[in-house]
Coordinates of C-alpha atoms in Angstrom, one line a residue:
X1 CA 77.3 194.5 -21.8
X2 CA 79.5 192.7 -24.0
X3 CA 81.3 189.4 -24.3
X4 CA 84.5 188.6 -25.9
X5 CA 84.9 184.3 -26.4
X6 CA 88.4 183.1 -26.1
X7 CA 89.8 179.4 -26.8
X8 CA 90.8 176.9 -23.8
X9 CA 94.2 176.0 -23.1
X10 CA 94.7 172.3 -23.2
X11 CA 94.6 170.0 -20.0
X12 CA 97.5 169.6 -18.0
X13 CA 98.2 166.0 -16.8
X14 CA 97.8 164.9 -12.6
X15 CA 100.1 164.0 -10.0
X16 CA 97.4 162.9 -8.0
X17 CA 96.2 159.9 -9.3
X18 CA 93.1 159.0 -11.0
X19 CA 89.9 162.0 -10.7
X20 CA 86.4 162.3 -12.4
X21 CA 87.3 164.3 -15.2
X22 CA 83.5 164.6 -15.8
X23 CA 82.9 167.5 -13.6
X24 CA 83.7 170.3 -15.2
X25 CA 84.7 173.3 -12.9
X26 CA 84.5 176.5 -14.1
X27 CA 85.8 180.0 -12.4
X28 CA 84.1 183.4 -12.4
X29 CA 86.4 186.3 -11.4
X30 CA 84.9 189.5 -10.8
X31 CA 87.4 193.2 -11.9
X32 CA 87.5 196.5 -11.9
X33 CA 90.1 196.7 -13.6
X34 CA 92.2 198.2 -10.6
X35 CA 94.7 195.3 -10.2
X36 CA 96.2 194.3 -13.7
X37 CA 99.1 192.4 -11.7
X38 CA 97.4 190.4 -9.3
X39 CA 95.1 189.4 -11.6
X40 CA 97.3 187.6 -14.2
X41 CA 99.1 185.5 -11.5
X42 CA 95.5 184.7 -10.5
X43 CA 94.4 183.5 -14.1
X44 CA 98.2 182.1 -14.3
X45 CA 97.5 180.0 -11.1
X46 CA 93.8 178.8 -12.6
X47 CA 95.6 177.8 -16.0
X48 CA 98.3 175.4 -14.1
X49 CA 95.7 173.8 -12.4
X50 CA 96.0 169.9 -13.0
X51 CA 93.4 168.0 -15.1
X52 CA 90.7 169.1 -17.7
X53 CA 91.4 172.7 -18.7
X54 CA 89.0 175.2 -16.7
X55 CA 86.5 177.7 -18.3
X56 CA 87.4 181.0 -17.1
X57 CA 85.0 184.1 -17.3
X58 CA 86.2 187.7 -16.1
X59 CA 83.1 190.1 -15.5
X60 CA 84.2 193.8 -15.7
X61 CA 82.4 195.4 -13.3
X62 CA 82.4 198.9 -14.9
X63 CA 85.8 199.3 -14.9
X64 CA 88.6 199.3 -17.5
X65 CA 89.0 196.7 -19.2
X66 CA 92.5 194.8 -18.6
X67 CA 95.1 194.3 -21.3
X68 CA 97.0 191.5 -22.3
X69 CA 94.5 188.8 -20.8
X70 CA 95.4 185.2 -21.4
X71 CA 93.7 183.4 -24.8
X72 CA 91.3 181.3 -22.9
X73 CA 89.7 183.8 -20.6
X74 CA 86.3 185.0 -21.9
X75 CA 85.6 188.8 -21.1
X76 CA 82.5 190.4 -20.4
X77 CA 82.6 194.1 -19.8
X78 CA 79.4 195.6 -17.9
X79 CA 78.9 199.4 -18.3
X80 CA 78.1 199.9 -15.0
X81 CA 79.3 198.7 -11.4
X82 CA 76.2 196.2 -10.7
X83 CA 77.4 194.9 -7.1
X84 CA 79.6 191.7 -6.5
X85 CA 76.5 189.4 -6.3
X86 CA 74.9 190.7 -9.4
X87 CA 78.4 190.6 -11.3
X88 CA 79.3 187.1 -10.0
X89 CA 75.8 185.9 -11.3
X90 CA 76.5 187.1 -14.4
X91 CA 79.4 185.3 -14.8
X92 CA 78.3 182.3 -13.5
X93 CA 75.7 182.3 -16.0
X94 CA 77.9 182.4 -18.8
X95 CA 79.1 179.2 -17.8
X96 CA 78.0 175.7 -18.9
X97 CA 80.2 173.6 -16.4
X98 CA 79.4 171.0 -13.1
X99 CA 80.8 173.3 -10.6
X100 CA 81.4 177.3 -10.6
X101 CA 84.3 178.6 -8.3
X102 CA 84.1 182.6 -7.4
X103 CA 87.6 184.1 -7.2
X104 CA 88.5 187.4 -6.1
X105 CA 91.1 189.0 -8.5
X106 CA 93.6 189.5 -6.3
X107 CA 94.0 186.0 -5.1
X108 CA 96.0 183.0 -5.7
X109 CA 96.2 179.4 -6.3
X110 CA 99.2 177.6 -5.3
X111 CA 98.2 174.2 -5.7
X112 CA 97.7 173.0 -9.0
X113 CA 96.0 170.5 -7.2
X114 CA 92.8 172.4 -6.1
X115 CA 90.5 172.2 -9.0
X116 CA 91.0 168.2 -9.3
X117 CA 90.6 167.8 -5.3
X118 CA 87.2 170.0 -6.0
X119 CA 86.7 167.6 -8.5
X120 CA 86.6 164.8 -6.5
X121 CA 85.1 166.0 -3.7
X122 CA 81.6 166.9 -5.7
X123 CA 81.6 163.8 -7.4
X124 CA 82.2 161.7 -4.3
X125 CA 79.5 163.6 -2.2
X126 CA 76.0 164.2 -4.6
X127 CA 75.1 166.3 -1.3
X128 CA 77.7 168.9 -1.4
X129 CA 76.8 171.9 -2.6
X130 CA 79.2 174.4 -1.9
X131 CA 82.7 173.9 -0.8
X132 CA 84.5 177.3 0.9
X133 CA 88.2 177.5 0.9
X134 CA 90.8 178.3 3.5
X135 CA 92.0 181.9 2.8
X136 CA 95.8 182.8 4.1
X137 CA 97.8 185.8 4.2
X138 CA 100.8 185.4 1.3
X139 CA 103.0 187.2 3.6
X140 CA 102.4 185.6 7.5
X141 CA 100.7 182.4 5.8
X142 CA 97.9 183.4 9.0
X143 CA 93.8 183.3 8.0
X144 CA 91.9 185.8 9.8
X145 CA 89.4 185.1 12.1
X146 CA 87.1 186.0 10.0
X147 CA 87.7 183.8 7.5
X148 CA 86.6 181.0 9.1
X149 CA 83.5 180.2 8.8
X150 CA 82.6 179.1 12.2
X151 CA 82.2 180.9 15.9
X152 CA 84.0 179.9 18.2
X153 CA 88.3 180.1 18.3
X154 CA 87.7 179.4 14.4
X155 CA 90.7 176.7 14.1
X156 CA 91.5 177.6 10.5
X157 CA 92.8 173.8 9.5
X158 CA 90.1 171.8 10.6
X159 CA 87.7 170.9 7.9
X160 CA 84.0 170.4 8.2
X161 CA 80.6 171.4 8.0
X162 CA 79.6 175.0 7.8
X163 CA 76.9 177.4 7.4
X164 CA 78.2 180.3 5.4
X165 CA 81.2 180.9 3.0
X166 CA 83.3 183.1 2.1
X167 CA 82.5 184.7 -1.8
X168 CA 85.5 185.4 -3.4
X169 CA 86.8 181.9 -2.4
X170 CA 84.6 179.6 -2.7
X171 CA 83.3 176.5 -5.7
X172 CA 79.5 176.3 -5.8
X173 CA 77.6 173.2 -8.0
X174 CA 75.8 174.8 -10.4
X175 CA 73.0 172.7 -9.8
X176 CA 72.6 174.7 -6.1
X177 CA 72.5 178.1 -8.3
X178 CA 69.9 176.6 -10.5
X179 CA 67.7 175.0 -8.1
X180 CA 67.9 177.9 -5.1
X181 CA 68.6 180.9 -7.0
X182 CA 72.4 182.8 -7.2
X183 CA 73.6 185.5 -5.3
X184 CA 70.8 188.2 -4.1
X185 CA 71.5 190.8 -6.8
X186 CA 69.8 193.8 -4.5
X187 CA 72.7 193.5 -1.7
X188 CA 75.3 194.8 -3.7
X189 CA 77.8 193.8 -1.0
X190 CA 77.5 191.9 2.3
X191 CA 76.1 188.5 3.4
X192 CA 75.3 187.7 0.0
X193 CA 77.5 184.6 0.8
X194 CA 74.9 184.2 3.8
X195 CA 71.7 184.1 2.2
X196 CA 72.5 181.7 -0.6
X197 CA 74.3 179.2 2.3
X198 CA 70.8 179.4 4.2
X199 CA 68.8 178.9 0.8
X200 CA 70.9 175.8 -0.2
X201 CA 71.0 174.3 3.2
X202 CA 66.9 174.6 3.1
X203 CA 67.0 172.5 0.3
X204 CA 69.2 169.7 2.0
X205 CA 72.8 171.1 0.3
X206 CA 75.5 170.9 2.8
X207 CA 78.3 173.9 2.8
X208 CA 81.6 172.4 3.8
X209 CA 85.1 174.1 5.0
X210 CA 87.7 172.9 3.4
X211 CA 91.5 173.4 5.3
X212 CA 93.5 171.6 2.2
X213 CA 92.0 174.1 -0.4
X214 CA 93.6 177.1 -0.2
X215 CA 93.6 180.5 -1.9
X216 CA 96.5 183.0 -0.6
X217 CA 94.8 186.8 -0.5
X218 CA 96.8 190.0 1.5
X219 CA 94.8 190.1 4.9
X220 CA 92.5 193.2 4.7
X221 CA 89.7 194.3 7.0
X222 CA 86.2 195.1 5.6
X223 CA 85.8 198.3 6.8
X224 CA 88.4 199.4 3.9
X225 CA 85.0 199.3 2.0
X226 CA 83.6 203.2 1.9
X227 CA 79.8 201.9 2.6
X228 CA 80.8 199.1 4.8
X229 CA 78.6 199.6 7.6
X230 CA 75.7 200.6 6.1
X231 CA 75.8 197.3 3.9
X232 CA 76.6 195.6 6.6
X233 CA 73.5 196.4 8.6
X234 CA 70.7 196.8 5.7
X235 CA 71.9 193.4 4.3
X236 CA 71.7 191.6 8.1
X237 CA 68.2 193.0 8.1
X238 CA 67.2 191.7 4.5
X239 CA 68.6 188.2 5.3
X240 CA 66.3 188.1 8.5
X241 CA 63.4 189.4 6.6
X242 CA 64.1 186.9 3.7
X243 CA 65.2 183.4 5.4
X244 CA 64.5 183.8 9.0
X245 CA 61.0 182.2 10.7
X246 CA 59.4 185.3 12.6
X247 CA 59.3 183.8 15.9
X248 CA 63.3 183.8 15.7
X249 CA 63.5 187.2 13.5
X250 CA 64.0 189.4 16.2
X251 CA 65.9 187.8 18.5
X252 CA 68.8 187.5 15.3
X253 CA 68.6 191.4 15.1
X254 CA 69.1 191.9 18.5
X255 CA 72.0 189.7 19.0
X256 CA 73.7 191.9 16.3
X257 CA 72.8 195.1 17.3
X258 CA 74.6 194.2 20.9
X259 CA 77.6 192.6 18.9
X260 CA 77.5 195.9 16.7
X261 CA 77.9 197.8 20.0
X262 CA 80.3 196.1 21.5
X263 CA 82.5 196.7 18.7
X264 CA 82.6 200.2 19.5
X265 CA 82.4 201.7 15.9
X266 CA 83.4 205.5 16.0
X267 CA 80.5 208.1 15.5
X268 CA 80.5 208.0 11.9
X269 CA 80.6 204.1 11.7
X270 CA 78.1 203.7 14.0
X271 CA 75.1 206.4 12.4
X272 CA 75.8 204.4 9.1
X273 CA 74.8 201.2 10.5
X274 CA 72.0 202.6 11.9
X275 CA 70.8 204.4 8.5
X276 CA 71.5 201.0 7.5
X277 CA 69.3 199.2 9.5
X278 CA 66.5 201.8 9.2
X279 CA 67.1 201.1 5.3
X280 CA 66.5 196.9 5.9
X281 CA 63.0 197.7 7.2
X282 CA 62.0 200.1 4.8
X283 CA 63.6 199.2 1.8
X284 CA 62.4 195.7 -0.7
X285 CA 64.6 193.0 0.1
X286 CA 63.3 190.6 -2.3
X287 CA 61.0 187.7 -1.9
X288 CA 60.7 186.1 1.6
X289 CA 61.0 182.3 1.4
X290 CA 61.7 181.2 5.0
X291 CA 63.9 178.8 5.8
X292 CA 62.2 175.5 7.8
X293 CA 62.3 174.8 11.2
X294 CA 64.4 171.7 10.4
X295 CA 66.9 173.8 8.8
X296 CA 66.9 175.6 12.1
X297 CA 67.8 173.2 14.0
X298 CA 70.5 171.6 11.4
X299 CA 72.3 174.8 11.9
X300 CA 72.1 174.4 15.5
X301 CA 73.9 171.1 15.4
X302 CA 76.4 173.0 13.9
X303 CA 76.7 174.9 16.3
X304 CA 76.0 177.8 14.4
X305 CA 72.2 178.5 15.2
X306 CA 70.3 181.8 13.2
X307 CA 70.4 183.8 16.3
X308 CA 73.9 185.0 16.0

């Protein structure tokens, strides 16, 4: 692993009226290498953001490096893909700033208001621990269900209180990573997001949706990942054995196995998520910290209760 420090661009003044320049925000953007376009209207996007200048770290997942990277983005190449939680907490650590935000490299910030709204938000709230943003399509200007944190008809531009976020577009205080832990290195991919929302929520953090901070990304469905449903399933397994209370443990399982079902995933689909799941019961997940049985019911007032 290696690490290449570059200089900081110099702030650009608001339009917005006075903000606490005091928190720093920093982003983390994780590569492969794959998508040297998309990328540098991303870090273009982070560099117009009003206010202090943000510290930007790329993490090269074991890819190729990109060329012609902007002056104040600081590099650091790992030889090998380690997972998107793994990488992401690399780069996160790298950072010495109030707030982290986790971008995925082929999105974009059209607001160069975002990072001084984030700004304001954290300070004005000491409880807010992570903020998730409202991801749209750059072509239909749509968010996919899925992107909304919430069940239910998901109403995309109503802010509020959440349980999970989404990982490639989100801003995390980085007193939440060092108090509760980052991203569970050993899931590689899927519900990462999950487990660290349930861990800072134990420790009386609150995870908020937010409608008026947006990040454009092309609308994609997860399956387009080759081991998607086997993550998927060995991960929902390791967050029940990690965060859930027993007495509540199975009943989470179940519910997705029926949802799993009545998804209808052809053959193949469907015998990776069960190798999957076999994998969650037999396979370490970690340490098991469960969450409390008021954090149980907090997420049930929010209407999103650990059973689904």
């Amino acid at each position: 692993m290696s690490a290449i420090p570059r200089p900081v661009p110099p702030p650009r003044p608001s339009t917005e009226g006075p903000v606490p320049a005091d928190v720093r925000v920093g982003a983390v953007v994780l590569t492969m290498g794959d998508r040297p376009a998309e990328l540098a209207a991303l870090l273009d996007s982070v560099a117009d953001q009003y206010g202090p200048p943000i510290e930007v770290v790329l993490v090269v997942n074991g890819g190729k490096t990109p060329t012609g990277l902007p002056d104040f983005v600081r590099v650091i190449e790992l030889d090998e893909n380690v997972g998107i939680p793994a990488g992401r907490n690399v780069g996160a650590e790298a950072l010495d700033c109030d707030v982290v935000m986790f971008l995925d490299d082929d999105g974009l910030i059209r607001d160069p208001g975002i990072a001084n709204r984030l700004r304001t938000a954290f300070a004005h709230d000491p409880d807010l621990g992570i903020v998730t943003f409202r991801i749209v399509d750059p072509v239909t200007k749509t968010t996919q269900r899925r992107h909304v944190p919430r069940l239910g008809s998901g109403a995309p531009m109503r802010s509020g209180a959440v349980t999970t976020f989404l990982g490639g577009a989100c801003a995390i205080r980085a007193r939440v990573l060092r108090e509760v832990g980052g991203l569970p290195d050993q899931f590689f991919y899927a519900h990462e997001e999950t487990d660290l929302a349930w861990r800072a929520l134990d420790a009386g953090w609150s995870v908020d949706y937010r409608a008026d901070v947006v990040l454009e990304h092309p609308a994609t469905s997860p399956a387009r990942h080759p081991h998607y449903h086997r993550m998927n399933a060995r991960n929902r397994v390791w967050l029940a054995r990690r965060n859930l209370p027993w007495p509540i443990l199975p009943a989470y399982l179940a519910s997705w196995i029926v949802i799993t079902a009545a998804r209808r995933p052809d053959r193949e689909g469907l015998q990776a998520w069960t190798l999957g799941f076999r994998e969650g019961w037999h396979e370490s997940c970690g340490p098991r910290n469960p969450i409390s049985w008021r954090t149980v019911w907090h997420m049930t007032r929010l209407r999103r209760p650990p059973l689904i």
